[in-house]
PDB file of C-alpha atoms in Angstrom:
ATOM      1  CA  MET A   1      77.440 -29.581  -1.796  1.00 81.00           C
ATOM      2  CA  ILE A   2      76.119 -31.553  -4.652  1.00 88.00           C
ATOM      3  CA  HIS A   3      73.538 -30.046  -7.269  1.00 88.00           C
ATOM      4  CA  VAL A   4      71.297 -32.102  -9.330  1.00 89.00           C
ATOM      5  CA  SER A   5      72.737 -30.274 -12.288  1.00 90.00           C
ATOM      6  CA  GLU A   6      76.106 -31.702 -11.671  1.00 93.00           C
ATOM      7  CA  THR A   7      74.756 -35.164 -11.897  1.00 93.00           C
ATOM      8  CA  LEU A   8      73.236 -34.503 -15.309  1.00 94.00           C
ATOM      9  CA  ILE A   9      76.116 -32.554 -16.839  1.00 94.00           C
ATOM     10  CA  THR A  10      77.466 -33.009 -20.332  1.00 96.00           C
ATOM     11  CA  HIS A  11      80.529 -31.542 -21.082  1.00 97.00           C
ATOM     12  CA  SER A  12      83.991 -32.120 -22.942  1.00 97.00           C
ATOM     13  CA  VAL A  13      87.543 -31.436 -22.624  1.00 98.00           C
ATOM     14  CA  GLU A  14      89.216 -31.089 -26.002  1.00 97.00           C
ATOM     15  CA  GLU A  15      93.050 -32.219 -26.148  1.00 96.00           C
ATOM     16  CA  PHE A  16      92.664 -34.019 -22.820  1.00 98.00           C
ATOM     17  CA  LEU A  17      95.489 -36.093 -24.044  1.00 98.00           C
ATOM     18  CA  THR A  18      98.197 -35.162 -26.217  1.00 98.00           C
ATOM     19  CA  ALA A  19      99.182 -37.220 -29.424  1.00 98.00           C
ATOM     20  CA  GLU A  20     102.318 -38.380 -27.543  1.00 98.00           C
ATOM     21  CA  GLU A  21     100.237 -39.721 -24.537  1.00 98.00           C
ATOM     22  CA  ILE A  22      97.788 -41.276 -26.908  1.00 98.00           C
ATOM     23  CA  ALA A  23     100.543 -43.299 -28.619  1.00 98.00           C
ATOM     24  CA  ARG A  24     102.107 -44.041 -25.221  1.00 98.00           C
ATOM     25  CA  LEU A  25      98.899 -45.391 -23.887  1.00 98.00           C
ATOM     26  CA  ASN A  26      98.113 -47.571 -26.880  1.00 97.00           C
ATOM     27  CA  LYS A  27     101.603 -49.035 -26.815  1.00 97.00           C
ATOM     28  CA  LEU A  28     101.378 -49.970 -23.061  1.00 96.00           C
ATOM     29  CA  VAL A  29      97.906 -51.475 -23.703  1.00 93.00           C
ATOM     30  CA  ASP A  30      99.031 -53.532 -26.653  1.00 91.00           C
ATOM     31  CA  ALA A  31     101.944 -54.841 -24.472  1.00 91.00           C
ATOM     32  CA  HIS A  32      99.613 -55.797 -21.558  1.00 90.00           C
ATOM     33  CA  LEU A  33      97.342 -57.647 -23.907  1.00 87.00           C
ATOM     34  CA  ASP A  34     100.017 -59.369 -25.558  1.00 85.00           C
ATOM     35  CA  GLU A  35     100.817 -60.741 -22.086  1.00 84.00           C
ATOM     36  CA  VAL A  36      96.972 -61.167 -20.851  1.00 77.00           C
ATOM     37  CA  PRO A  37      95.011 -61.269 -24.123  1.00 69.00           C
ATOM     38  CA  TRP A  38      91.355 -60.677 -24.276  1.00 65.00           C
ATOM     39  CA  THR A  39      89.522 -63.985 -25.203  1.00 58.00           C
ATOM     40  CA  VAL A  40      86.057 -64.484 -26.763  1.00 45.00           C
ATOM     41  CA  ALA A  41      85.127 -66.502 -23.728  1.00 39.00           C
ATOM     42  CA  ARG A  42      85.393 -63.236 -21.544  1.00 45.00           C
ATOM     43  CA  ALA A  43      81.819 -62.080 -20.617  1.00 38.00           C
ATOM     44  CA  ALA A  44      82.966 -58.379 -20.857  1.00 47.00           C
ATOM     45  CA  ARG A  45      85.957 -56.642 -22.368  1.00 74.00           C
ATOM     46  CA  TYR A  46      86.174 -54.215 -19.341  1.00 79.00           C
ATOM     47  CA  GLU A  47      88.729 -53.996 -16.615  1.00 81.00           C
ATOM     48  CA  GLU A  48      87.449 -51.866 -13.763  1.00 85.00           C
ATOM     49  CA  LEU A  49      91.106 -51.141 -12.730  1.00 87.00           C
ATOM     50  CA  PHE A  50      93.580 -51.315 -15.647  1.00 91.00           C
ATOM     51  CA  PRO A  51      96.593 -52.918 -13.958  1.00 91.00           C
ATOM     52  CA  VAL A  52      99.601 -51.072 -15.663  1.00 93.00           C
ATOM     53  CA  PRO A  53     100.843 -48.285 -13.243  1.00 96.00           C
ATOM     54  CA  GLU A  54     102.252 -46.091 -15.977  1.00 97.00           C
ATOM     55  CA  VAL A  55      98.903 -46.075 -17.730  1.00 97.00           C
ATOM     56  CA  GLN A  56      97.300 -44.862 -14.468  1.00 97.00           C
ATOM     57  CA  ASP A  57     100.127 -42.261 -14.074  1.00 98.00           C
ATOM     58  CA  VAL A  58      99.476 -40.991 -17.611  1.00 98.00           C
ATOM     59  CA  LEU A  59      95.740 -40.565 -17.097  1.00 98.00           C
ATOM     60  CA  ALA A  60      96.120 -39.110 -13.585  1.00 97.00           C
ATOM     61  CA  GLU A  61      98.203 -36.277 -14.848  1.00 97.00           C
ATOM     62  CA  ALA A  62      95.721 -35.728 -17.781  1.00 98.00           C
ATOM     63  CA  ALA A  63      92.865 -35.535 -15.269  1.00 97.00           C
ATOM     64  CA  ARG A  64      94.929 -33.295 -13.092  1.00 97.00           C
ATOM     65  CA  ARG A  65      95.334 -30.767 -15.970  1.00 97.00           C
ATOM     66  CA  ALA A  66      91.670 -31.055 -16.783  1.00 97.00           C
ATOM     67  CA  LEU A  67      90.030 -30.726 -13.539  1.00 96.00           C
ATOM     68  CA  PRO A  68      89.906 -26.835 -13.571  1.00 96.00           C
ATOM     69  CA  ALA A  69      87.986 -26.957 -16.799  1.00 96.00           C
ATOM     70  CA  VAL A  70      85.480 -29.526 -15.524  1.00 96.00           C
ATOM     71  CA  ARG A  71      84.984 -27.627 -12.132  1.00 95.00           C
ATOM     72  CA  ARG A  72      83.537 -24.790 -14.123  1.00 94.00           C
ATOM     73  CA  VAL A  73      80.293 -26.798 -14.822  1.00 93.00           C
ATOM     74  CA  ALA A  74      80.598 -28.992 -11.629  1.00 93.00           C
ATOM     75  CA  PRO A  75      82.323 -27.073  -8.867  1.00 92.00           C
ATOM     76  CA  SER A  76      81.853 -30.094  -6.160  1.00 90.00           C
ATOM     77  CA  LEU A  77      84.123 -32.374  -8.008  1.00 93.00           C
ATOM     78  CA  ALA A  78      87.476 -32.683  -6.322  1.00 92.00           C
ATOM     79  CA  GLY A  79      89.372 -35.722  -8.220  1.00 93.00           C
ATOM     80  CA  CYS A  80      89.030 -39.135  -9.851  1.00 95.00           C
ATOM     81  CA  THR A  81      89.193 -42.739  -9.167  1.00 94.00           C
ATOM     82  CA  PRO A  82      91.790 -45.096 -10.774  1.00 96.00           C
ATOM     83  CA  TRP A  83      90.879 -45.888 -14.373  1.00 97.00           C
ATOM     84  CA  GLY A  84      89.242 -48.799 -16.183  1.00 95.00           C
ATOM     85  CA  MET A  85      89.611 -49.725 -19.790  1.00 94.00           C
ATOM     86  CA  TYR A  86      86.933 -50.861 -22.250  1.00 93.00           C
ATOM     87  CA  GLN A  87      87.855 -52.459 -25.397  1.00 92.00           C
ATOM     88  CA  GLY A  88      85.180 -53.454 -27.995  1.00 91.00           C
ATOM     89  CA  ALA A  89      85.514 -55.529 -31.113  1.00 89.00           C
ATOM     90  CA  VAL A  90      82.875 -56.022 -33.982  1.00 90.00           C
ATOM     91  CA  GLY A  91      79.437 -56.686 -32.308  1.00 92.00           C
ATOM     92  CA  ASP A  92      80.314 -55.419 -28.985  1.00 91.00           C
ATOM     93  CA  ARG A  93      78.341 -52.786 -27.412  1.00 92.00           C
ATOM     94  CA  VAL A  94      77.448 -51.317 -23.925  1.00 92.00           C
ATOM     95  CA  PRO A  95      73.905 -51.239 -23.514  1.00 92.00           C
ATOM     96  CA  PRO A  96      71.985 -48.197 -22.038  1.00 92.00           C
ATOM     97  CA  HIS A  97      72.570 -48.150 -18.354  1.00 90.00           C
ATOM     98  CA  LEU A  98      72.430 -45.976 -15.236  1.00 88.00           C
ATOM     99  CA  HIS A  99      74.960 -45.731 -12.430  1.00 88.00           C
ATOM    100  CA  GLY A 100      73.038 -43.240 -10.200  1.00 88.00           C
ATOM    101  CA  LEU A 101      74.264 -41.626  -7.048  1.00 86.00           C
ATOM    102  CA  ASP A 102      74.866 -43.356  -3.759  1.00 79.00           C
ATOM    103  CA  ARG A 103      73.311 -40.807  -1.262  1.00 75.00           C
ATOM    104  CA  HIS A 104      74.358 -43.041   1.728  1.00 71.00           C
ATOM    105  CA  ALA A 105      77.993 -43.360   1.047  1.00 65.00           C
ATOM    106  CA  PHE A 106      79.607 -41.623   3.915  1.00 58.00           C
ATOM    107  CA  ASP A 107      82.976 -43.472   4.068  1.00 63.00           C
ATOM    108  CA  GLY A 108      84.747 -41.836   1.166  1.00 66.00           C
ATOM    109  CA  PRO A 109      84.512 -39.729  -1.928  1.00 80.00           C
ATOM    110  CA  ARG A 110      81.118 -40.144  -3.781  1.00 85.00           C
ATOM    111  CA  ARG A 111      80.909 -40.451  -7.714  1.00 90.00           C
ATOM    112  CA  VAL A 112      79.164 -37.394  -9.043  1.00 93.00           C
ATOM    113  CA  ALA A 113      80.089 -37.906 -12.719  1.00 95.00           C
ATOM    114  CA  ARG A 114      82.059 -40.004 -15.281  1.00 96.00           C
ATOM    115  CA  LEU A 115      84.762 -39.119 -17.608  1.00 98.00           C
ATOM    116  CA  ALA A 116      85.661 -41.207 -20.680  1.00 98.00           C
ATOM    117  CA  VAL A 117      88.473 -40.706 -23.133  1.00 98.00           C
ATOM    118  CA  VAL A 118      88.892 -42.765 -26.544  1.00 98.00           C
ATOM    119  CA  VAL A 119      92.593 -43.849 -27.393  1.00 98.00           C
ATOM    120  CA  ARG A 120      91.626 -45.870 -30.447  1.00 97.00           C
ATOM    121  CA  ALA A 121      88.394 -45.237 -32.269  1.00 97.00           C
ATOM    122  CA  ALA A 122      86.393 -47.851 -34.195  1.00 96.00           C
ATOM    123  CA  GLU A 123      86.325 -47.421 -37.857  1.00 96.00           C
ATOM    124  CA  LEU A 124      82.549 -47.698 -37.825  1.00 97.00           C
ATOM    125  CA  GLY A 125      80.313 -47.630 -34.986  1.00 97.00           C
ATOM    126  CA  GLY A 126      81.093 -47.803 -31.228  1.00 96.00           C
ATOM    127  CA  ASP A 127      79.668 -44.350 -30.611  1.00 97.00           C
ATOM    128  CA  PHE A 128      79.115 -43.120 -27.150  1.00 97.00           C
ATOM    129  CA  PHE A 129      75.494 -41.955 -26.367  1.00 97.00           C
ATOM    130  CA  ILE A 130      73.329 -40.426 -23.702  1.00 97.00           C
ATOM    131  CA  ASP A 131      69.585 -41.248 -23.457  1.00 95.00           C
ATOM    132  CA  THR A 132      67.433 -38.277 -21.966  1.00 94.00           C
ATOM    133  CA  THR A 133      63.784 -38.839 -20.520  1.00 90.00           C
ATOM    134  CA  SER A 134      60.965 -37.013 -18.787  1.00 89.00           C
ATOM    135  CA  SER A 135      59.698 -40.243 -17.515  1.00 89.00           C
ATOM    136  CA  GLY A 136      59.281 -40.328 -13.755  1.00 87.00           C
ATOM    137  CA  SER A 137      60.311 -44.003 -13.930  1.00 86.00           C
ATOM    138  CA  VAL A 138      63.798 -43.033 -13.968  1.00 88.00           C
ATOM    139  CA  TRP A 139      63.367 -40.734 -10.919  1.00 86.00           C
ATOM    140  CA  CYS A 140      62.500 -43.201  -8.276  1.00 79.00           C
ATOM    141  CA  GLY A 141      65.154 -42.707  -5.759  1.00 75.00           C
ATOM    142  CA  GLY A 142      63.351 -40.002  -3.745  1.00 80.00           C
ATOM    143  CA  GLU A 143      64.350 -36.613  -2.876  1.00 81.00           C
ATOM    144  CA  ALA A 144      67.110 -35.077  -0.357  1.00 81.00           C
ATOM    145  CA  GLU A 145      65.893 -34.739   3.108  1.00 80.00           C
ATOM    146  CA  PRO A 146      66.654 -31.474   5.007  1.00 73.00           C
ATOM    147  CA  GLN A 147      69.204 -33.285   7.395  1.00 72.00           C
ATOM    148  CA  GLU A 148      71.230 -34.326   4.123  1.00 76.00           C
ATOM    149  CA  THR A 149      73.144 -31.044   4.134  1.00 75.00           C
ATOM    150  CA  ASP A 150      75.652 -32.508   1.501  1.00 82.00           C
ATOM    151  CA  PHE A 151      72.979 -31.995  -1.217  1.00 86.00           C
ATOM    152  CA  ALA A 152      71.430 -28.771  -2.640  1.00 84.00           C
ATOM    153  CA  MET A 153      67.744 -28.026  -1.904  1.00 79.00           C
ATOM    154  CA  GLY A 154      65.527 -29.832  -4.058  1.00 79.00           C
ATOM    155  CA  MET A 155      68.122 -32.621  -5.113  1.00 86.00           C
ATOM    156  CA  HIS A 156      66.392 -35.527  -6.610  1.00 88.00           C
ATOM    157  CA  PHE A 157      67.845 -39.080  -7.169  1.00 89.00           C
ATOM    158  CA  THR A 158      67.486 -41.655 -10.060  1.00 89.00           C
ATOM    159  CA  ARG A 159      67.368 -45.342  -9.655  1.00 85.00           C
ATOM    160  CA  ARG A 160      70.481 -47.250  -9.156  1.00 81.00           C
ATOM    161  CA  PRO A 161      71.170 -50.685 -10.585  1.00 73.00           C
ATOM    162  CA  GLY A 162      70.811 -53.676  -8.461  1.00 60.00           C
ATOM    163  CA  PRO A 163      73.436 -56.059  -7.353  1.00 54.00           C
ATOM    164  CA  GLY A 164      75.124 -57.846 -10.402  1.00 50.00           C
ATOM    165  CA  HIS A 165      73.517 -55.632 -12.957  1.00 52.00           C
ATOM    166  CA  GLY A 166      76.762 -53.926 -13.888  1.00 56.00           C
ATOM    167  CA  LEU A 167      76.548 -52.635 -17.493  1.00 62.00           C
ATOM    168  CA  GLN A 168      73.319 -54.511 -18.295  1.00 64.00           C
ATOM    169  CA  GLU A 169      70.140 -52.663 -19.263  1.00 71.00           C
ATOM    170  CA  ALA A 170      67.499 -53.152 -16.605  1.00 73.00           C
ATOM    171  CA  ASP A 171      64.110 -54.257 -17.401  1.00 77.00           C
ATOM    172  CA  TRP A 172      62.321 -51.054 -16.214  1.00 78.00           C
ATOM    173  CA  LEU A 173      64.791 -49.225 -18.509  1.00 82.00           C
ATOM    174  CA  ALA A 174      63.994 -50.929 -21.432  1.00 81.00           C
ATOM    175  CA  GLY A 175      60.462 -49.842 -21.535  1.00 83.00           C
ATOM    176  CA  THR A 176      61.216 -46.128 -20.848  1.00 88.00           C
ATOM    177  CA  PRO A 177      60.636 -43.617 -23.588  1.00 91.00           C
ATOM    178  CA  ARG A 178      63.903 -41.793 -24.382  1.00 93.00           C
ATOM    179  CA  ALA A 179      65.617 -39.377 -26.791  1.00 96.00           C
ATOM    180  CA  ARG A 180      69.143 -40.417 -27.759  1.00 96.00           C
ATOM    181  CA  TRP A 181      72.027 -37.872 -28.048  1.00 97.00           C
ATOM    182  CA  THR A 182      75.100 -39.399 -30.039  1.00 97.00           C
ATOM    183  CA  VAL A 183      78.484 -37.863 -28.995  1.00 95.00           C
ATOM    184  CA  ASP A 184      80.940 -37.226 -31.839  1.00 93.00           C
ATOM    185  CA  ALA A 185      84.199 -36.676 -30.009  1.00 95.00           C
ATOM    186  CA  PRO A 186      87.815 -37.341 -31.704  1.00 96.00           C
ATOM    187  CA  VAL A 187      90.371 -39.559 -30.072  1.00 98.00           C
ATOM    188  CA  GLY A 188      91.802 -37.699 -27.035  1.00 98.00           C
ATOM    189  CA  THR A 189      89.008 -35.667 -26.182  1.00 98.00           C
ATOM    190  CA  ALA A 190      87.444 -36.278 -22.867  1.00 98.00           C
ATOM    191  CA  VAL A 191      83.604 -36.672 -22.449  1.00 98.00           C
ATOM    192  CA  VAL A 192      82.113 -35.933 -19.155  1.00 98.00           C
ATOM    193  CA  TYR A 193      78.694 -37.094 -18.143  1.00 97.00           C
ATOM    194  CA  GLY A 194      76.648 -36.991 -14.923  1.00 96.00           C
ATOM    195  CA  ALA A 195      76.091 -40.235 -12.814  1.00 94.00           C
ATOM    196  CA  GLN A 196      72.379 -39.693 -13.065  1.00 94.00           C
ATOM    197  CA  LEU A 197      72.547 -39.788 -17.059  1.00 95.00           C
ATOM    198  CA  VAL A 198      71.563 -43.060 -18.973  1.00 94.00           C
ATOM    199  CA  HIS A 199      74.298 -43.862 -21.303  1.00 95.00           C
ATOM    200  CA  GLY A 200      75.929 -46.436 -23.366  1.00 94.00           C
ATOM    201  CA  VAL A 201      77.938 -47.369 -26.620  1.00 96.00           C
ATOM    202  CA  THR A 202      76.556 -48.392 -29.887  1.00 96.00           C
ATOM    203  CA  PRO A 203      77.695 -51.841 -31.576  1.00 95.00           C
ATOM    204  CA  VAL A 204      81.102 -51.636 -33.091  1.00 94.00           C
ATOM    205  CA  VAL A 205      80.807 -52.371 -36.822  1.00 95.00           C
ATOM    206  CA  ARG A 206      84.301 -52.222 -38.033  1.00 95.00           C
ATOM    207  CA  GLY A 207      87.446 -52.041 -36.374  1.00 93.00           C
ATOM    208  CA  THR A 208      88.287 -51.816 -32.518  1.00 92.00           C
ATOM    209  CA  LEU A 209      87.062 -49.242 -29.838  1.00 95.00           C
ATOM    210  CA  ARG A 210      89.265 -48.621 -27.048  1.00 95.00           C
ATOM    211  CA  LYS A 211      88.543 -46.185 -24.086  1.00 96.00           C
ATOM    212  CA  PHE A 212      89.553 -45.159 -20.694  1.00 97.00           C
ATOM    213  CA  VAL A 213      86.869 -44.340 -17.914  1.00 97.00           C
ATOM    214  CA  THR A 214      86.978 -42.785 -14.476  1.00 97.00           C
ATOM    215  CA  SER A 215      84.593 -41.758 -11.772  1.00 95.00           C
ATOM    216  CA  LEU A 216      84.808 -37.959 -11.030  1.00 96.00           C
ATOM    217  CA  THR A 217      84.130 -37.640  -7.199  1.00 93.00           C
ATOM    218  CA  GLU A 218      83.465 -34.885  -4.412  1.00 88.00           C
ATOM    219  CA  PRO A 219      85.953 -34.392  -1.800  1.00 80.00           C
ATOM    220  CA  ALA A 220      86.144 -37.173   1.142  1.00 58.00           C
ATOM    221  CA  GLY A 221      84.759 -36.618   4.319  1.00 49.00           C
ATOM    222  CA  HIS A 222      81.247 -35.345   3.170  1.00 49.00           C
ATOM    223  CA  GLY A 223      78.195 -36.000   5.182  1.00 44.00           C
TER     224      GLY A 223
END
């Protein structure tokens, strides 16, 4: 059963990746990008599914080790999805955005939170942040009905992005008053954040940011 607090968690797992795993992941990514390089013409430097099986294996093992620590604050979580990678050069940023929770997804595990881990930090900028707000404009997704037994009583839902929005900032969000919390997490430390939290990455000022991201999910077969 999902509680609203699980979709709003902020948590960290220190030493999520070892120094050896970080070095191995960067070597594998560098080799991949040498074959299929990022180009300025690409609209976004994000691959929702990073296509190197060895990278997926290293990260899946790290997630397996970390899951007990994550479940202390979000007990409904059972696993994670395949990993994507974001790489930002100077000037790149991820605008504040919101994933939300798909309350009507009954055909598979449902995303409750996200986990991100940096394997190459920018020299300046490229900081992950979370925006919090008391504005009701965020909470326009309704409240759980009594028949929705996979949600705790009083569960509320945020808006969800429309088709094609992806990592773009929605118009309604741009006008919402918010307080910003910037995360200072070293390379290799995992940052866990709920699916109903507004979040993003500040512009990279110097260097390159490289991070991996996954969705943390409840067990399949809910509903």
